[in-house]
CSV table of C-alpha atoms and ligand atoms in Angstrom, one decimal:
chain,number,residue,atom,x,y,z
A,1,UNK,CA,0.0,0.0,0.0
A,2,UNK,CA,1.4,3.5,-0.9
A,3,UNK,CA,1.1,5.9,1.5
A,4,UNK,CA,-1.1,9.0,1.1
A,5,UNK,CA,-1.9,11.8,2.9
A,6,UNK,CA,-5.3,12.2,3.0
A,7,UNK,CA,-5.9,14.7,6.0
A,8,UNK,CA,-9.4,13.8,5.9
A,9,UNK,CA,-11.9,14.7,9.1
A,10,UNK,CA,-12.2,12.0,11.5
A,11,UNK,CA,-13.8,11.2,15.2
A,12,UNK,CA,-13.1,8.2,16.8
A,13,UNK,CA,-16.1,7.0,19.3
A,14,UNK,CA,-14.4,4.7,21.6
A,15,UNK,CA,-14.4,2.3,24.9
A,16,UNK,CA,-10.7,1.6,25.4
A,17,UNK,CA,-10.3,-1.6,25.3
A,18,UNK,CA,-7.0,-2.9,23.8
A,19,UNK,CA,-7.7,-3.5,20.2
A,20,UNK,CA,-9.3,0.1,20.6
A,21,UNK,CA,-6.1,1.1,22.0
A,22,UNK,CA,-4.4,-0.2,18.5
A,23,UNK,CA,-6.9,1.3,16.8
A,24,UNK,CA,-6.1,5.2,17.8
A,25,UNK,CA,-2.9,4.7,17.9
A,26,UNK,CA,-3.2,3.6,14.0
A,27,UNK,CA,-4.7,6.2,12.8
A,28,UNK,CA,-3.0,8.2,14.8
A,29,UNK,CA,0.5,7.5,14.2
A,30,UNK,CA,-0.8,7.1,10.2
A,31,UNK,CA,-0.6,10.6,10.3
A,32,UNK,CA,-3.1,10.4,7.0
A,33,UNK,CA,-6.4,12.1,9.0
A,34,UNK,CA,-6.8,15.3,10.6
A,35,UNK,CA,-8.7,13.7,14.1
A,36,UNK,CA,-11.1,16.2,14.7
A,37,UNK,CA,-12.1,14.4,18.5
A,38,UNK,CA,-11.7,11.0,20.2
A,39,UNK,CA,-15.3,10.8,21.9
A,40,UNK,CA,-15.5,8.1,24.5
A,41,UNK,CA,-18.6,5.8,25.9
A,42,UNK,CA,-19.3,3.6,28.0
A,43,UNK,CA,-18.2,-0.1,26.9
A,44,UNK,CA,-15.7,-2.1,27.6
A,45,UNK,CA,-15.5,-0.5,31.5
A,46,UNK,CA,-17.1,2.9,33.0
A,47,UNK,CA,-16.8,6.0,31.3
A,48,UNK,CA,-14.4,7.1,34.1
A,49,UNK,CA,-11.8,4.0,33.1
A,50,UNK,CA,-12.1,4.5,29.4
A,51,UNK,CA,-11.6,7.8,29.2
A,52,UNK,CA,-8.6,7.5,31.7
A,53,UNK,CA,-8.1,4.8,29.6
A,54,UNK,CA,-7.8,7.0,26.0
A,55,UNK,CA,-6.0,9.8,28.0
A,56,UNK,CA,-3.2,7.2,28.4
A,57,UNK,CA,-3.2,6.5,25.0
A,58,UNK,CA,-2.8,10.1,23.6
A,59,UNK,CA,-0.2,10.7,26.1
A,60,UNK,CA,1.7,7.7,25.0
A,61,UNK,CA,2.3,9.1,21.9
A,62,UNK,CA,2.3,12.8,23.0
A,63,UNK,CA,-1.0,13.5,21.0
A,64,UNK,CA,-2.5,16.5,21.5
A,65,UNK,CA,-6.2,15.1,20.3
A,66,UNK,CA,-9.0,17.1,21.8
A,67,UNK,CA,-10.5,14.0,24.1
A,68,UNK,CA,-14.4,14.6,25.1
A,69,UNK,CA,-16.0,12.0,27.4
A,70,UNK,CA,-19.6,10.5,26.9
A,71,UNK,CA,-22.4,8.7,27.3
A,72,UNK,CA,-22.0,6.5,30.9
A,73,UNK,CA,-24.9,4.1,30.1
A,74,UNK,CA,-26.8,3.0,27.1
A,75,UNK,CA,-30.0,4.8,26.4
A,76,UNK,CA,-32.2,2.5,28.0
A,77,UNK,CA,-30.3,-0.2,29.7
A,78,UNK,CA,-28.4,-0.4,32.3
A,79,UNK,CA,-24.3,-1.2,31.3
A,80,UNK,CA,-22.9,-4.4,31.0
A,81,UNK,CA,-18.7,-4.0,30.5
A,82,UNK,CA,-16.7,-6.9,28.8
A,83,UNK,CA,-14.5,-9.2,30.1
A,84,UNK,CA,-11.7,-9.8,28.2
A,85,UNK,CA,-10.2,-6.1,28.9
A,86,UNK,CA,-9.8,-6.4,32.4
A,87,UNK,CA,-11.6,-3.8,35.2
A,88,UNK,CA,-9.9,-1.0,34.3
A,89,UNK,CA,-10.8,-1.8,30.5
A,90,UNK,CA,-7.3,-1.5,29.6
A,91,UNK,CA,-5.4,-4.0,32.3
A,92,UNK,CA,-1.4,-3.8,31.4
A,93,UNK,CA,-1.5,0.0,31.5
A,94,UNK,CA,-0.1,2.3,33.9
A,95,UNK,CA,-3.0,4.4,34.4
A,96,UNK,CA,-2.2,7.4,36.7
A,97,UNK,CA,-4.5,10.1,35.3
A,98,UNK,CA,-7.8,10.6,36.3
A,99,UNK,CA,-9.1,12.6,33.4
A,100,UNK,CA,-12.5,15.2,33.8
A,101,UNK,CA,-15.8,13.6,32.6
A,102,UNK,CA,-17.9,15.9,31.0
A,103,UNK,CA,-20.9,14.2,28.4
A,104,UNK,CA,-19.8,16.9,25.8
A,105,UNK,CA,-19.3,14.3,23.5
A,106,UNK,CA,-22.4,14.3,22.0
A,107,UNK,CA,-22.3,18.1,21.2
A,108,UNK,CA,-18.6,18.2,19.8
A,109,UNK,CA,-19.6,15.0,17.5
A,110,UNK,CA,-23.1,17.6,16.3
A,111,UNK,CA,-20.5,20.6,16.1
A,112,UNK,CA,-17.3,18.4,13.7
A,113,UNK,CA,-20.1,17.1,11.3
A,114,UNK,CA,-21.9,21.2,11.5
A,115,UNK,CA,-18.6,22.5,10.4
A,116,UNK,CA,-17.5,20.1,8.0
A,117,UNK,CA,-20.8,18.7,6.2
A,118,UNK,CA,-20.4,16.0,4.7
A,119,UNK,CA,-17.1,15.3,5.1
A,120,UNK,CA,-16.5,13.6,8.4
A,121,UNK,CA,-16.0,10.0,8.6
A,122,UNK,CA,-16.7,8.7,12.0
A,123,UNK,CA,-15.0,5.1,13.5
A,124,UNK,CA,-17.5,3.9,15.9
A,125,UNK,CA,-15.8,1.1,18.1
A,126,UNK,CA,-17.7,1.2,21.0
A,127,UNK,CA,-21.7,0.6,21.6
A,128,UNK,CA,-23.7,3.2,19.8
A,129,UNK,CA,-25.2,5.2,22.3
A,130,UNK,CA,-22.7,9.0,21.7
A,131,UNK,CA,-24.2,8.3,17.6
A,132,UNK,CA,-27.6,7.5,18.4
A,133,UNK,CA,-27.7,10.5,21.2
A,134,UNK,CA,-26.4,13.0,18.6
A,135,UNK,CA,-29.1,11.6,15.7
A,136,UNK,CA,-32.2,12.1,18.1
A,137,UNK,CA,-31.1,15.8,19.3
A,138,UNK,CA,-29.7,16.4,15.7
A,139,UNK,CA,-32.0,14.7,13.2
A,140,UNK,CA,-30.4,16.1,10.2
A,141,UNK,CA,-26.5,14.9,11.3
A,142,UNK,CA,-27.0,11.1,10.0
A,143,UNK,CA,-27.4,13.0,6.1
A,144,UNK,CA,-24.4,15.4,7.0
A,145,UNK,CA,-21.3,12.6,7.9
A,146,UNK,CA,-19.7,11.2,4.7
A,147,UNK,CA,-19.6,7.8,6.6
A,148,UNK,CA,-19.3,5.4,10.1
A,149,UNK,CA,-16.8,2.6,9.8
A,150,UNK,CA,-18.7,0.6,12.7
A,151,UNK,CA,-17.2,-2.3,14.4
A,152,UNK,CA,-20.1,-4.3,15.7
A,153,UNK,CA,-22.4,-7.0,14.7
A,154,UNK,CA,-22.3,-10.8,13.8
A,155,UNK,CA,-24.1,-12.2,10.5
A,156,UNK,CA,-23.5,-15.8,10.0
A,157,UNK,CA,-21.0,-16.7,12.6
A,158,UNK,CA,-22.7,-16.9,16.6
A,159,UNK,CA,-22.3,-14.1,19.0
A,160,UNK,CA,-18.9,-13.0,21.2
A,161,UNK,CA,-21.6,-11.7,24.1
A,162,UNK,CA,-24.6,-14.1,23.9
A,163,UNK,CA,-25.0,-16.7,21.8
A,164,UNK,CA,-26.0,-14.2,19.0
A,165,UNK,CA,-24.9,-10.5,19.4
A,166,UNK,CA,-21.6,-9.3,19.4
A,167,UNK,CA,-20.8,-7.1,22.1
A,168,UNK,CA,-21.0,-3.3,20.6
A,169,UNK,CA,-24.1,-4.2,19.5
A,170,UNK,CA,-25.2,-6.1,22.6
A,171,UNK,CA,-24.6,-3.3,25.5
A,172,UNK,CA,-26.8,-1.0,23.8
A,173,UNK,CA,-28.7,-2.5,20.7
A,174,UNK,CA,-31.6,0.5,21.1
A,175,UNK,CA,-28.8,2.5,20.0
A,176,UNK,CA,-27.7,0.6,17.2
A,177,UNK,CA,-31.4,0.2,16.3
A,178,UNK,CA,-31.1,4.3,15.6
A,179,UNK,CA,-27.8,4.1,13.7
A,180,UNK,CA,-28.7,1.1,11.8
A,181,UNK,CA,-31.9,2.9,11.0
A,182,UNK,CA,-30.9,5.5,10.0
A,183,UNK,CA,-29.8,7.1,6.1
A,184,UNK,CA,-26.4,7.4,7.1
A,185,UNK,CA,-23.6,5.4,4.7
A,186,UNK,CA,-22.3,2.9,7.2
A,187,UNK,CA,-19.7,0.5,6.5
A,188,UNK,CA,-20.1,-2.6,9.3
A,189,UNK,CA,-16.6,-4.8,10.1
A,190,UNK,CA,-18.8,-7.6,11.8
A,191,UNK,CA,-17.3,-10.5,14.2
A,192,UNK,CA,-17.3,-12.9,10.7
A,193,UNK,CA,-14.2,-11.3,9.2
A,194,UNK,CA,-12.7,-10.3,12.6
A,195,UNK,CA,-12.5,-14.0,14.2
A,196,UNK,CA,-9.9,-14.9,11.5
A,197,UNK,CA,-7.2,-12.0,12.3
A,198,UNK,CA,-5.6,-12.7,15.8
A,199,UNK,CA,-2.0,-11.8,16.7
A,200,UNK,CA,0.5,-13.2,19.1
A,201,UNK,CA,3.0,-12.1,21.3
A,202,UNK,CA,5.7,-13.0,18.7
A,203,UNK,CA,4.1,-10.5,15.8
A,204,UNK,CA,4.1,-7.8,18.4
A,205,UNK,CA,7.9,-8.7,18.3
A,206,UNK,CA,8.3,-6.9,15.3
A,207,UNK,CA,7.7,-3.4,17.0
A,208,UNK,CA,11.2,-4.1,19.1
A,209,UNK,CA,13.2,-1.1,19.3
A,210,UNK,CA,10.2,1.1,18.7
A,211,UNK,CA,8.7,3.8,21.9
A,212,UNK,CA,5.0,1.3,21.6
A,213,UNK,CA,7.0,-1.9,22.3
A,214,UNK,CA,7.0,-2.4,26.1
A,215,UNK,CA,3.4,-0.6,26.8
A,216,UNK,CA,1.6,-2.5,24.2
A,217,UNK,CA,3.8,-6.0,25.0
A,218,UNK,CA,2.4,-5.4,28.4
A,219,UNK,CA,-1.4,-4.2,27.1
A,220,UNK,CA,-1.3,-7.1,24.9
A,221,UNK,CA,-0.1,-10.1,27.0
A,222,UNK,CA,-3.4,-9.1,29.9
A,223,UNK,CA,-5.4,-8.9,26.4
A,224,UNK,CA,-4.6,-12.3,25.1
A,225,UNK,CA,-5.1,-14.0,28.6
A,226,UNK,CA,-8.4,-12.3,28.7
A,227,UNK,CA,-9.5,-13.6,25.4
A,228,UNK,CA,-8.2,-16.6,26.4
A,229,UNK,CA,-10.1,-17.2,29.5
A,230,UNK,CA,-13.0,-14.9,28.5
A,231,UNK,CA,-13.7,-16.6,25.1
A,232,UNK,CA,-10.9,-19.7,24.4
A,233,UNK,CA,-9.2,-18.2,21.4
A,234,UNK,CA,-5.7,-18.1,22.0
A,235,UNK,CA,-4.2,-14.3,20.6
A,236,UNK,CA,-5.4,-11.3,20.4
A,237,UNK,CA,-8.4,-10.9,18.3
A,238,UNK,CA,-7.9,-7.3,16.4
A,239,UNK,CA,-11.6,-6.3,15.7
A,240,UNK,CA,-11.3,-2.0,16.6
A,241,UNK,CA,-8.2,-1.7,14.2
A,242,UNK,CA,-9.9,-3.7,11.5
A,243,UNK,CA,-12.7,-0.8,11.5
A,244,UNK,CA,-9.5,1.8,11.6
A,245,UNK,CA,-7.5,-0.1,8.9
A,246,UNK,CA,-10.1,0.5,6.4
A,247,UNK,CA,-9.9,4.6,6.1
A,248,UNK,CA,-6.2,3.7,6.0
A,249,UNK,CA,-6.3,1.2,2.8
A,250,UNK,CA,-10.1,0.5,2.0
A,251,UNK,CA,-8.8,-1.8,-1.4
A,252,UNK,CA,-7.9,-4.4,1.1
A,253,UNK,CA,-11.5,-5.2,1.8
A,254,UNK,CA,-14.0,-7.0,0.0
A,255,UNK,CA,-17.9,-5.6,0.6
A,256,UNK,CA,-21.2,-6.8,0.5
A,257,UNK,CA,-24.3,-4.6,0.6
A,258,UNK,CA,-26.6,-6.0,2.9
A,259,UNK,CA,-30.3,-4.9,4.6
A,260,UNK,CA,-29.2,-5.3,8.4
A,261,UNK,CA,-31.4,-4.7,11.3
A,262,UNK,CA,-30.7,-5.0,15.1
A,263,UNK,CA,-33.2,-7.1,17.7
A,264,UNK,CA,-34.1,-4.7,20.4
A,265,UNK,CA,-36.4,-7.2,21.9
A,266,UNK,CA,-35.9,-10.8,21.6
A,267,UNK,CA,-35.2,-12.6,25.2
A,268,UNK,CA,-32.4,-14.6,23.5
A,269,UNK,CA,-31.6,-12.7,20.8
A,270,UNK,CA,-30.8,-9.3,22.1
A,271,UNK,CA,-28.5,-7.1,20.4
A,272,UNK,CA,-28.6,-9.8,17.5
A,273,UNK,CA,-27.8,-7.8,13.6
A,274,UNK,CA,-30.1,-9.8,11.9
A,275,UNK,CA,-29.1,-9.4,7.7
A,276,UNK,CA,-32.1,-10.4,5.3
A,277,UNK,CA,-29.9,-13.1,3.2
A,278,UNK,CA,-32.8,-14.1,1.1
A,279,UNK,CA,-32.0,-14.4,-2.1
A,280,UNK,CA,-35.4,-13.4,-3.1
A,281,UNK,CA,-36.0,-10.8,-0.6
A,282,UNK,CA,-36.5,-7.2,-1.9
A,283,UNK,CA,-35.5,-4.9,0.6
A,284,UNK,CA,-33.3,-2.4,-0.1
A,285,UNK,CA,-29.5,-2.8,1.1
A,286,UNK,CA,-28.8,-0.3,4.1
A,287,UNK,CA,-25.4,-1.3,5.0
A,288,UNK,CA,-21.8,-2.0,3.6
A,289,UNK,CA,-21.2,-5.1,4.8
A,290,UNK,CA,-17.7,-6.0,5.3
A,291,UNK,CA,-16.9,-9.6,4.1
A,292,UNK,CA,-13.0,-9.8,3.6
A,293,UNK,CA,-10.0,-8.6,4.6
A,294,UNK,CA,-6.5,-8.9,3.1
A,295,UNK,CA,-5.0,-9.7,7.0
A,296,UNK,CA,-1.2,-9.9,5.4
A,297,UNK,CA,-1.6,-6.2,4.2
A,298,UNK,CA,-3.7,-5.2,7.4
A,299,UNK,CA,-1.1,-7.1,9.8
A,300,UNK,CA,2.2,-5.6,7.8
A,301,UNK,CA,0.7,-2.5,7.8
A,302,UNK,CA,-0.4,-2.6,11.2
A,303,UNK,CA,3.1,-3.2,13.0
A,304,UNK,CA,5.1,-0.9,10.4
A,305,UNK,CA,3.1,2.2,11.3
A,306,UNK,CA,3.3,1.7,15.4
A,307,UNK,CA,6.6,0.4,14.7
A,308,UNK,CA,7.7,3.9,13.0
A,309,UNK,CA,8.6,2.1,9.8
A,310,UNK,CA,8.3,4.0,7.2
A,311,UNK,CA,7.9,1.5,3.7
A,312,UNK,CA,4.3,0.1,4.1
A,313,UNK,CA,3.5,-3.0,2.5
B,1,BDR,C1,-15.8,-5.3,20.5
B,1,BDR,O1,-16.1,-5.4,21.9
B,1,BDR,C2,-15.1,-4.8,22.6
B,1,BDR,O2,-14.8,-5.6,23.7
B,1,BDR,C3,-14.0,-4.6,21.7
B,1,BDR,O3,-13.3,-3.4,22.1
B,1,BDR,C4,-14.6,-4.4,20.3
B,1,BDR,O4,-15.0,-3.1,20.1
B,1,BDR,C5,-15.6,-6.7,19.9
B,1,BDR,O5,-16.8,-7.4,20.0
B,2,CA,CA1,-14.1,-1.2,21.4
């Protein structure tokens, strides 16, 4: 992949979480987008962690990133946090800051897209609910962002939170129910195309000499016995920076448009992104689904650009 500079607008909406660590710090240290905000929510841990959680991040890399804090629950649920990423949502980092909370998040995501109409892309890697809060006070926003790269969903393989939904769309599916809804251009990386691209310790190797090496060897090894013990893969399953990968080099995935909606209200099925696969069917297609990935380009790409190599693959 060649590298170009793109400077395009960007927010990142976020629950750090590891792979959402690797995800910032990939576009970040891309240096191909002009990040407008990182906007956290309430995911993987409280909204107090992760957005301790991305403070750490930015400061790793001396980013100077406007960070604006979010929604603490879902919009009609109360939160359920993941496993796999520890208590602190990011176990393996040395948190010491204890960063302001504020809920402007929603406002600074209505002001970008205001100020830059039609141009923002936004990378939603956390439950919906900052989106779908800034749709209901702002119903013209979803026709004014060029597009959401959202990691979240499941379509033929089973769940990673029940035995259907994955878990984005799990914690708040109301909120996903808005996004998914709505006329926005969305582009979904769903849990079929992220279960095959997992890393081990050894690939983080490769970033060796480099400032990320110890903090993410130590980020990554709590990750992987997370997965391990949380959902028995063994490595660390890359699904946020599969979402961020494709701003960076979008020819390295294959797409399928798809008609995708979220269950709000099954007892078994909640948060499950059910796609209309019938061949007959004759609803329109509201989502770019996601259906390959090139993982030697994403992976090569991947460790060169946190590595601070500069030839990309
Ligand atoms: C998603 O859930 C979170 O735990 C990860 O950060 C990712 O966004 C994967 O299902
Ligand atoms: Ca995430």
């Amino acid at each position: 992949m060649k590298k170009i500079i793109q400077n395009c607008p960007i927010i990142i909406d976020t629950d750090p979480g590891h792979d959402d660590a690797l995800a910032i710090l990939l576009l970040e240290k891309s240096k191909m987008f002009d990040i407008k905000a990182i906007t956290t929510v309430a995911g993987n841990s409280n909204i107090q962690n992760v957005t301790n959680n991305a403070r750490y991040i930015l400061d790793l890399i001396g980013s100077k990133t406007p960070l604006y804090s979010g929604s603490e629950k879902p919009l009609k649920r109360e939160l359920i946090k993941a496993v796999v990423h520890g208590d602190s949502g990011l176990d393996g980092a040395c948190i010491k800051v204890q960063e302001n909370i504020s809920d402007q998040a929603i406002s600074k995501i209505i002001s970008i897209v205001r100020e830059n109409p039609g141009e923002v892309s936004i990378v939603v890697i956390g439950p919906e609910t900052n989106i779908a809060r800034a749709f209901i006070s702002d119903p013209e926003l979803p026709r004014l962002i060029k597009q959401l790269i959202i990691m979240g969903g499941a379509i033929t393989v089973p769940g990673n939170k029940n035995r259907v939904a994955e878990f984005n769309i799990f914690v708040d599916p109301e909120a996903a129910d808005i996004v998914f809804s709505s006329p926005v251009k969305k582009v979904m990386v769903p849990l079929d195309v992220c279960n095959d691209i997992i890393l081990q310790m050894t690939d983080f190797e490769r970033l060796k000499g480099s400032k990320l090496y110890e903090p993410l060897s130590k980020m990554m090894e709590k990750y992987i016995a997370g997965i391990s013990a949380g959902e028995k893969v063994s490595g660390a399953l890359m699904y946020d920076p599969l979402a961020a990968y494709y701003l960076i080099n979008p020819a390295a995935y294959e797409i399928e448009q798809m008609d995708v909606k979220v269950e709000t209200i099954g007892e078994l099925t909640r948060g499950m992104t059910v796609a209309d696969r019938r061949i007959w069917s004759d609803h329109e297609s509201n989502v770019d689904v996601v259906t390959k990935i090139d993982a030697k380009s994403f992976i090569d790409d991947m460790l060169s650009i946190l590595g601070d190599r500069k030839s990309l693959s």
